[in-house]
Short mmCIF file of C-alpha atoms in Angstrom, two decimals:
data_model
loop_
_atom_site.label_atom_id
_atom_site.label_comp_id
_atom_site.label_asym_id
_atom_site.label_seq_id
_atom_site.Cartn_x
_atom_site.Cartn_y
_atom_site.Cartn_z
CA UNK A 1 7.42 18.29 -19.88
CA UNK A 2 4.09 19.41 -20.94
CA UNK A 3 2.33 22.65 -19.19
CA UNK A 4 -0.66 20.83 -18.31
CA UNK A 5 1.03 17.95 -16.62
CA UNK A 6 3.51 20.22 -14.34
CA UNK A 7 0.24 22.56 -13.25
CA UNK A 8 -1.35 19.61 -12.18
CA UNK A 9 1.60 18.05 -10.38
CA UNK A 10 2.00 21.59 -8.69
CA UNK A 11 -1.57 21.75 -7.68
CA UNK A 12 -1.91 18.12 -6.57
CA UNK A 13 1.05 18.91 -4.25
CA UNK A 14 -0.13 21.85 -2.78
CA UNK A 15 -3.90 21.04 -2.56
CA UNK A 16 -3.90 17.18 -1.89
CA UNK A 17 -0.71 16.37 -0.22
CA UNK A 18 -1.32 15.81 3.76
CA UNK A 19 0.66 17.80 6.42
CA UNK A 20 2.95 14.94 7.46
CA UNK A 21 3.85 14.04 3.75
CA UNK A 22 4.61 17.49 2.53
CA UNK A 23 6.72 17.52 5.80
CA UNK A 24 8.36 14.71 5.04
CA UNK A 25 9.29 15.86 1.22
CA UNK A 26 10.71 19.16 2.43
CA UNK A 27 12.89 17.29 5.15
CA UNK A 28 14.19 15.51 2.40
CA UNK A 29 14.85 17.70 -0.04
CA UNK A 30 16.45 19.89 2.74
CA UNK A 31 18.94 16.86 3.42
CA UNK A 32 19.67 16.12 -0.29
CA UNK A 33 21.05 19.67 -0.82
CA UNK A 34 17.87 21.12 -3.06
CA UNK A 35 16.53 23.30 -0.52
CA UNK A 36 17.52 25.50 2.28
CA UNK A 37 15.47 25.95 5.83
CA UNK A 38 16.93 27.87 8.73
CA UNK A 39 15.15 28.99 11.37
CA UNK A 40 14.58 32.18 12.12
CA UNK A 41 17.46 33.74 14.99
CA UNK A 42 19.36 30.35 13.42
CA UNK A 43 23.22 31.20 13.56
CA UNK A 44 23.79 28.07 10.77
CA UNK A 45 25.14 30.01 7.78
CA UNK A 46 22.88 29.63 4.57
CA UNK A 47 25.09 29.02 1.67
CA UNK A 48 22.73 30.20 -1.35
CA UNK A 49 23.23 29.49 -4.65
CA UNK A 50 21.62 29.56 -7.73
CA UNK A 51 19.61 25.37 -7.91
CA UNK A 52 19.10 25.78 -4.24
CA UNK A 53 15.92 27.28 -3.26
CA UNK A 54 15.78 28.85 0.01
CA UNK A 55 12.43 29.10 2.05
CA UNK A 56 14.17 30.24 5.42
CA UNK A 57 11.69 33.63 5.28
CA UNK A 58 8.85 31.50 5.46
CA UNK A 59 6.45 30.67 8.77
CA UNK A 60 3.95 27.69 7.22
CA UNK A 61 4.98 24.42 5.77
CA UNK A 62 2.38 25.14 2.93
CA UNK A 63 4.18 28.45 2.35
CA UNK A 64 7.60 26.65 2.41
CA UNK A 65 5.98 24.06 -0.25
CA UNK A 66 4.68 26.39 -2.28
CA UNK A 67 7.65 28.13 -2.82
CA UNK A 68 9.57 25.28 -4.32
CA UNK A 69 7.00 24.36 -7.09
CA UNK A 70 8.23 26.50 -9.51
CA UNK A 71 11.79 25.48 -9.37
CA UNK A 72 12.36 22.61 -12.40
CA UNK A 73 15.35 20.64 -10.58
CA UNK A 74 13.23 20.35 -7.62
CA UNK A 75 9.55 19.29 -9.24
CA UNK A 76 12.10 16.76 -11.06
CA UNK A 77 13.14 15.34 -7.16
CA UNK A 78 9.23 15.17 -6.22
CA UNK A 79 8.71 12.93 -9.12
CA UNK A 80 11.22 10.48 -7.61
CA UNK A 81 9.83 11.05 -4.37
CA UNK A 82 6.59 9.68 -6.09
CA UNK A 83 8.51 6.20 -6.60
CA UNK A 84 10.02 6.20 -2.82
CA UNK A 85 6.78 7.54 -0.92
CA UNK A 86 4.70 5.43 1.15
CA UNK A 87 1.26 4.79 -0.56
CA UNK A 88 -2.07 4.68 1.47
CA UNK A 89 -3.48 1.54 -1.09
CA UNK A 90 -1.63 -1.62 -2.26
CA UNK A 91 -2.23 -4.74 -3.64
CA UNK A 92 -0.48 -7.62 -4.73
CA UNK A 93 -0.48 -10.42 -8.03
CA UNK A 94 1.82 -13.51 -8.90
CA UNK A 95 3.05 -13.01 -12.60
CA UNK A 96 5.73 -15.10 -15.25
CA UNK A 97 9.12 -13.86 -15.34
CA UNK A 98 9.28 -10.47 -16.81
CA UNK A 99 11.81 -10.44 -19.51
CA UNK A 100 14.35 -7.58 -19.31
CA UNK A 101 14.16 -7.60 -23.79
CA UNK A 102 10.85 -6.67 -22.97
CA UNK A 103 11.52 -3.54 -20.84
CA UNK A 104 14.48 -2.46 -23.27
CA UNK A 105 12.21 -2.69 -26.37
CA UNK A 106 9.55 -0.21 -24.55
CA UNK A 107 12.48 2.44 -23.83
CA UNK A 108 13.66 1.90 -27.16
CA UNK A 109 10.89 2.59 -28.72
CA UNK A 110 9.85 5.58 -26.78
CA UNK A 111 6.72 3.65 -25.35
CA UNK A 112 8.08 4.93 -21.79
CA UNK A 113 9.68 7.53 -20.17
CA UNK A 114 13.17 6.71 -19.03
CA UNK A 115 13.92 8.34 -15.19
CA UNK A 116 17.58 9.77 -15.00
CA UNK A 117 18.05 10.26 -11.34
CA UNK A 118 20.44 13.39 -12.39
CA UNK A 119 18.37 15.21 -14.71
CA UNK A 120 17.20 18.64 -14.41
CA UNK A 121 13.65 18.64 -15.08
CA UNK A 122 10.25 16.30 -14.90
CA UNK A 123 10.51 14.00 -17.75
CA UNK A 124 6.69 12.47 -16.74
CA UNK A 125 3.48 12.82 -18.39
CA UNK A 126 0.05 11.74 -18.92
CA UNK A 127 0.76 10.17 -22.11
CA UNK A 128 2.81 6.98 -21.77
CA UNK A 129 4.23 5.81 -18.22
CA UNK A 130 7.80 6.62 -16.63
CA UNK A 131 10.49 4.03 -15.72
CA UNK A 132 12.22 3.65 -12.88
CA UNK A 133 14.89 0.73 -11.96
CA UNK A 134 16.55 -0.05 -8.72
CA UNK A 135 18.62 -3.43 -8.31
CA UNK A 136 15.77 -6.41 -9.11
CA UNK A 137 13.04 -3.62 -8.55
CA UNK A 138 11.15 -2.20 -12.11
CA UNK A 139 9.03 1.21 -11.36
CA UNK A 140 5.97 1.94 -14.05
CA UNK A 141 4.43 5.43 -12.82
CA UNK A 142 1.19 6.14 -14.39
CA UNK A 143 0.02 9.36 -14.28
CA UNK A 144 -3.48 10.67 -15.21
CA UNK A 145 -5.67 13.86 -15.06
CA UNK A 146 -8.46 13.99 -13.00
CA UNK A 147 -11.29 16.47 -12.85
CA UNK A 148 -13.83 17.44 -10.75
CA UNK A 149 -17.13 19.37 -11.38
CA UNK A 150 -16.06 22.74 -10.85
CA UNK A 151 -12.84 22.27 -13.43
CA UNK A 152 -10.64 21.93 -11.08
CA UNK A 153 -7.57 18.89 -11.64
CA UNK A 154 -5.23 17.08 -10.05
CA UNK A 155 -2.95 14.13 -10.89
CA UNK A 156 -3.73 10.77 -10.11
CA UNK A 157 -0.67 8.42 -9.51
CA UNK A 158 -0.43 4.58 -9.76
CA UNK A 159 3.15 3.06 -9.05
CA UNK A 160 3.35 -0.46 -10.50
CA UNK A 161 6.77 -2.07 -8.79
CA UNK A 162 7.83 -5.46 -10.21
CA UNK A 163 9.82 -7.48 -8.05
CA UNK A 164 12.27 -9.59 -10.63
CA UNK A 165 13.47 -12.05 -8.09
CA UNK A 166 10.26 -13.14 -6.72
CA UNK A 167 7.58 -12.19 -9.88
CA UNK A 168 5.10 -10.24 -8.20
CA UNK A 169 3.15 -7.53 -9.22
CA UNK A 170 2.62 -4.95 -6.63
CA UNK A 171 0.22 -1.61 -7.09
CA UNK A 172 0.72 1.51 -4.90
CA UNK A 173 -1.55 4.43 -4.91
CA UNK A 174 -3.44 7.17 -2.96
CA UNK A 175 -7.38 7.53 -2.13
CA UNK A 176 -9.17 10.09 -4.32
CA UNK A 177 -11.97 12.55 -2.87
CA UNK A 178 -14.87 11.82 -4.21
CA UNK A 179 -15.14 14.77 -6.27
CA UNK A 180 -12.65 13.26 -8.48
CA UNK A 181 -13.91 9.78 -8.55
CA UNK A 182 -15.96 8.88 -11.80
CA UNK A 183 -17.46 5.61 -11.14
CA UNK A 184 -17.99 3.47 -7.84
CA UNK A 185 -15.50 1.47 -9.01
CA UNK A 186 -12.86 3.66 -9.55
CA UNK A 187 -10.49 1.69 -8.36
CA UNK A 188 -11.02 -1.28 -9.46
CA UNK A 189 -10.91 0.27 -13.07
CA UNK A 190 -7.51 1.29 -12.62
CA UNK A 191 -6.21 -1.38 -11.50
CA UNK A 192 -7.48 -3.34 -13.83
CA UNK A 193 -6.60 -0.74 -16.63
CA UNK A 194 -2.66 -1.79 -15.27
CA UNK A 195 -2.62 -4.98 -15.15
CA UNK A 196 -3.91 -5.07 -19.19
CA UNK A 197 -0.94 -2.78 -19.93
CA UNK A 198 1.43 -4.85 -17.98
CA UNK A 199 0.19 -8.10 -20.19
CA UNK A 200 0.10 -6.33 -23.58
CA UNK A 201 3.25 -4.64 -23.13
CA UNK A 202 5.55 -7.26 -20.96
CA UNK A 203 3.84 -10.41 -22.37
CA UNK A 204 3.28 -11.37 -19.02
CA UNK A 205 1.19 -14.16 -17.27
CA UNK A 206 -0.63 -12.63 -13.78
CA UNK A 207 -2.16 -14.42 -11.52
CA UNK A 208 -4.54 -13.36 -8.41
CA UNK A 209 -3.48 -14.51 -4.75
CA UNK A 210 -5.16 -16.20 -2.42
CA UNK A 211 -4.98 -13.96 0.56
CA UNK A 212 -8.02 -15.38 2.56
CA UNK A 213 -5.90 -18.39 3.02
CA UNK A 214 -2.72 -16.35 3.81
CA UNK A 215 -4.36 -14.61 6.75
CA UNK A 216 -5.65 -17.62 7.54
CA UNK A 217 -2.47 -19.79 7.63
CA UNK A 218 -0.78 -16.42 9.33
CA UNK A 219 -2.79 -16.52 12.50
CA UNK A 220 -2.42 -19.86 12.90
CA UNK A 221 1.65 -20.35 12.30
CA UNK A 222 2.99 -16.77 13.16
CA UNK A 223 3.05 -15.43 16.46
CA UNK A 224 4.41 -11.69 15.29
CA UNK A 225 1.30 -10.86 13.94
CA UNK A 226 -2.51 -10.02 15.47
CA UNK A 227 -5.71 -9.74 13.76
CA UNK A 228 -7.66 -6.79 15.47
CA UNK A 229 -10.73 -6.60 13.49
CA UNK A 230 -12.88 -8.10 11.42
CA UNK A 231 -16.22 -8.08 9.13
CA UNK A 232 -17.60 -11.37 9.77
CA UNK A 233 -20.69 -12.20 7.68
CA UNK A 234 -22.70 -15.42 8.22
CA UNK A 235 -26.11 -16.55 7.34
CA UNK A 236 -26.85 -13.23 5.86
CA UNK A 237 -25.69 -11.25 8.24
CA UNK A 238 -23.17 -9.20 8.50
CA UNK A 239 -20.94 -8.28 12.48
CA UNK A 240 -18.10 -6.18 12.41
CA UNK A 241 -15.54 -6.95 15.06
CA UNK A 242 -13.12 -4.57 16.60
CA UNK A 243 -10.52 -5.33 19.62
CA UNK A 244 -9.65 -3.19 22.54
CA UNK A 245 -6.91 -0.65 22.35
CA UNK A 246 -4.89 -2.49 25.07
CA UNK A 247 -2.86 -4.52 22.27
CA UNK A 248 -3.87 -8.13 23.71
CA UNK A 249 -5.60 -8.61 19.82
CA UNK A 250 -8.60 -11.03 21.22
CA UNK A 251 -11.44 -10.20 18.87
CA UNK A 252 -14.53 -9.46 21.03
CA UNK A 253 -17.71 -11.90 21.20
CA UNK A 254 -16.05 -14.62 20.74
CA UNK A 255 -12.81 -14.00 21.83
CA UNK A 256 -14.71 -13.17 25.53
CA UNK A 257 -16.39 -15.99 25.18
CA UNK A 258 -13.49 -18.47 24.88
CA UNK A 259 -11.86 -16.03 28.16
CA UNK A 260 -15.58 -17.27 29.71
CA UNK A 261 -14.83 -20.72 29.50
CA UNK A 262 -11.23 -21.04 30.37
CA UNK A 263 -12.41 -18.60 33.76
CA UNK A 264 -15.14 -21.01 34.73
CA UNK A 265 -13.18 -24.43 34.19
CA UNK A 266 -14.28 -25.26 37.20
CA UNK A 267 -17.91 -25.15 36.92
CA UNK A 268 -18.14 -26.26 33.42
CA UNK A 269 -15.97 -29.54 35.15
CA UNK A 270 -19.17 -30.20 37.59
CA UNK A 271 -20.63 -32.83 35.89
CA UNK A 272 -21.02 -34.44 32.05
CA UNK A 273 -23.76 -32.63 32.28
CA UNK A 274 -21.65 -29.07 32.11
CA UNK A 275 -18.77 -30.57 30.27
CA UNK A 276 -21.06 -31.29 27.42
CA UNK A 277 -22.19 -27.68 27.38
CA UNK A 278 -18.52 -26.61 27.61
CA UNK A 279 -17.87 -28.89 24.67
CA UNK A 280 -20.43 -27.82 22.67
CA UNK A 281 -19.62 -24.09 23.09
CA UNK A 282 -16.52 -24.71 22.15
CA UNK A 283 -17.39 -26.45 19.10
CA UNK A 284 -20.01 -23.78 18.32
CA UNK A 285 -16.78 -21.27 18.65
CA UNK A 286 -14.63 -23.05 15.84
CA UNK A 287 -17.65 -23.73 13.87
CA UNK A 288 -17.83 -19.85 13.31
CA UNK A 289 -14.44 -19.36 13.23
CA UNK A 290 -14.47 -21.93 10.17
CA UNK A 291 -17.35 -21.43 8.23
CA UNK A 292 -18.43 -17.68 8.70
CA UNK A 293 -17.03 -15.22 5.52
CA UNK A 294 -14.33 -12.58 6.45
CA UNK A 295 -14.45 -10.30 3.22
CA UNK A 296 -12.42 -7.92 5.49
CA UNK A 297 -9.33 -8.11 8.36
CA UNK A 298 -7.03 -5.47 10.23
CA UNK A 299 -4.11 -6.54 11.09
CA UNK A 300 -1.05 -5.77 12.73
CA UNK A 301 2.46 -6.78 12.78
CA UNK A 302 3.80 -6.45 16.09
CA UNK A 303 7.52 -6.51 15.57
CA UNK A 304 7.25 -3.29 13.16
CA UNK A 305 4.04 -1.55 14.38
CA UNK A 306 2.30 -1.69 11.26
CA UNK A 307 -1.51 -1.82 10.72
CA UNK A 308 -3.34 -2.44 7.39
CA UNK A 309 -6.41 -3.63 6.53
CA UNK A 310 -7.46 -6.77 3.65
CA UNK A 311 -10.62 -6.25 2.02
CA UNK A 312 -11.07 -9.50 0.30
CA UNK A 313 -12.46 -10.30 -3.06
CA UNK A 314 -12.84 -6.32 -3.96
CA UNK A 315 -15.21 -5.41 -6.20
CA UNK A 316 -16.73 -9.15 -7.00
CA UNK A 317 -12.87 -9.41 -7.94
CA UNK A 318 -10.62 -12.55 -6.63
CA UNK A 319 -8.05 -10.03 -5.58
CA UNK A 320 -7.27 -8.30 -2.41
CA UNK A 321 -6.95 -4.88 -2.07
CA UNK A 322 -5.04 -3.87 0.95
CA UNK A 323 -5.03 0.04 3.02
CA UNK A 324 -2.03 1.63 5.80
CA UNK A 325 -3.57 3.09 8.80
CA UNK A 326 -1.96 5.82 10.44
CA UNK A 327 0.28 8.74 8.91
CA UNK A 328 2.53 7.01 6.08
CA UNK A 329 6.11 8.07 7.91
CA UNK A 330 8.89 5.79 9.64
CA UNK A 331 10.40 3.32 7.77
CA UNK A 332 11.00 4.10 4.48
CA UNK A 333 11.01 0.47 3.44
CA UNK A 334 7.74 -0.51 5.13
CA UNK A 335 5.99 -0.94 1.80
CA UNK A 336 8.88 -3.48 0.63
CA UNK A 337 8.91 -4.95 4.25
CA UNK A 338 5.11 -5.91 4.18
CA UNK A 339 5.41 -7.07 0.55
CA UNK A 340 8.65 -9.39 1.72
CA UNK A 341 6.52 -10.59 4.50
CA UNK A 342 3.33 -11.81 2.86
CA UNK A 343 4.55 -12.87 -0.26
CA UNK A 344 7.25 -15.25 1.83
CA UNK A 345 3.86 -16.61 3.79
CA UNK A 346 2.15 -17.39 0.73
CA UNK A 347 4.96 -18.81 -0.26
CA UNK A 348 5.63 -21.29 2.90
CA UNK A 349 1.68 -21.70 2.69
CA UNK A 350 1.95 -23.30 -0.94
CA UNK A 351 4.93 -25.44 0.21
CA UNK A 352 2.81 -26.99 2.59
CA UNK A 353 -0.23 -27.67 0.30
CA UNK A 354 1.80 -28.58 -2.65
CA UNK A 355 1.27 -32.44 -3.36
CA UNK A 356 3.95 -34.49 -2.48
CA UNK A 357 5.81 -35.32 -6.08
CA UNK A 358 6.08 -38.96 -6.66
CA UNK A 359 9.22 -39.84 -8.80
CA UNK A 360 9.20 -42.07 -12.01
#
């Protein structure tokens, strides 16, 4: 493990870590057996010995942090935490199969850095990417130094996790402060950066998915899901939609509108006079609904709670980039969960666009 690297790591921990996800690494490195934390006036019995760190003297959570950097065995369980974490960005790409020749020949050559979930110390580093495997799941961890203009640095972390059964591509990875950030497409850089590695080193195919059309064939189909805002932009323009906090997930303007109608049924059913105007609203409704540009959607999947946003076509790219709201905590597979869930709609979505096959 090079100095440099493990500084960094430290540093990025301590300075750039939120609250809730340093409090959720020292929960769990308290339950796997690395560290100890009694309460003060505690009558529980601290065993100590000497790969156990014990922060029980300490008030803060940053001071409990802290005091775990140093210890090897334990920087070596943060950098698996880095694979299992919640990330605040994600986004998604089809791909060819990934051959598993492939991934041997890069360990075999030294072209990655092999995890061993029992070693001692950090095996990562800036220079080549770790790898990490878990049943039909392949981890790539890049890691690279950033630096700001007063010197200081902190390491930037992309998780690439290939899904074998299904071949997708899915990118995980943190917002930077701006300070750190060397381009306004930042990024966009690195995930492009990624996906060339990925197709020099695997060989493979990737393609970009059509999430506009997901979305679209999601609200329409699926009834576990509401879309609570919006960017609409139309003739130039540009509205940005947000729903009420009472859950119902009717988009404003137009939503109310449509409510307007359905209220005064009875007055719009005067004459053909009114029924024409009623019709005609109502056309005018879909007519936005269809043909206005939504580079961007929040949305939220009612059965689990969780909220994202889509921002479409990033960066003049035919991607999707996708962003959690909230604190990252809860279910530890929500990342895999939303991945499961889209990737099936797009799925069911090209099943029902797919031209019928006519046999010979």
């Amino acid at each position: 493990m090079e100095l440099a690297y493990k500084t960094n790591f430290q540093k990025t921990v301590e300075d750039i870590y939120p609250a809730y996800l340093k409090k959720e690494l020292l929960k769990q490195a308290v339950n796997d057996g690395l560290v100890v934390d009694n309460k003060k006036n505690s009558y529980q019995i601290s065993f100590k010995f000497a790969d156990i760190v014990d922060v029980s003297e300490y008030d803060t959570l940053d001071e409990k942090i802290n005091s775990i950097l140093d210890a090897d065995r334990v920087l070596q369980y943060i950098g698996e935490f880095e694979y299992r974490r919640q990330y605040r960005h994600f986004c998604y790409f089809k791909c060819s199969e990934i051959p598993s020749t492939k991934l041997e020949e890069l360990v075999e050559n030294g072209v990655v850095h092999l995890f061993n979930k029992n070693g001692k110390t950090l095996i990562d580093s800036y220079d080549k990417p770790s790898l990490y495997i878990v049943d039909n799941l392949v981890y790539f961890k890049f890691s690279e130094r950033l630096n700001n203009e007063t010197g200081n640095q902190i390491k930037f972390t992309i998780i690439c996790v290939l899904d074998k059964e299904h071949n997708i591509i899915e990118l995980r990875f943190d917002r930077v402060g701006i300070a750190y950030k060397n381009s306004y497409n930042f990024y966009r850089d690195k995930i492009n950066t990624i996906l060339d590695y990925l197709r020099k080193n695997l060989t493979v195919e990737i393609k970009n998915i059509d999430f506009k059309s997901v979305i679209d064939y999601i609200r329409t189909e699926k009834d576990n899901i509401s879309i609570y805002a919006q960017r609409m932009q139309r003739n130039g323009t540009t509205a940005y939609l947000e729903a009420y906090d009472d859950g119902e997930g009717v988009m404003p303007i137009l939503g109310e509108l449509g409510n307007f109608i359905e209220e005064n049924k009875e007055l719009f059913d005067t004459d053909i006079n009114t029924n024409l105007i009623r019709d005609k609203l109502v056309a005018f409704i879909k007519e936005i609904e269809v043909k206005s540009d939504m580079p961007m959607v929040k949305v939220k999947l009612d059965d689990k709670d969780i909220k994202f946003g889509i921002t479409h076509n990033y960066k003049g790219m035919e991607y999707s980039l996708f962003m959690f709201y909230g604190e990252l905590l809860g279910d530890k597979e929500m990342m895999g969960y939303v991945r499961n869930y889209l990737i099936e709609c797009n799925r069911e979505l090209e099943n029902c666009i797919s031209p019928d096959v006519i046999p010979k």
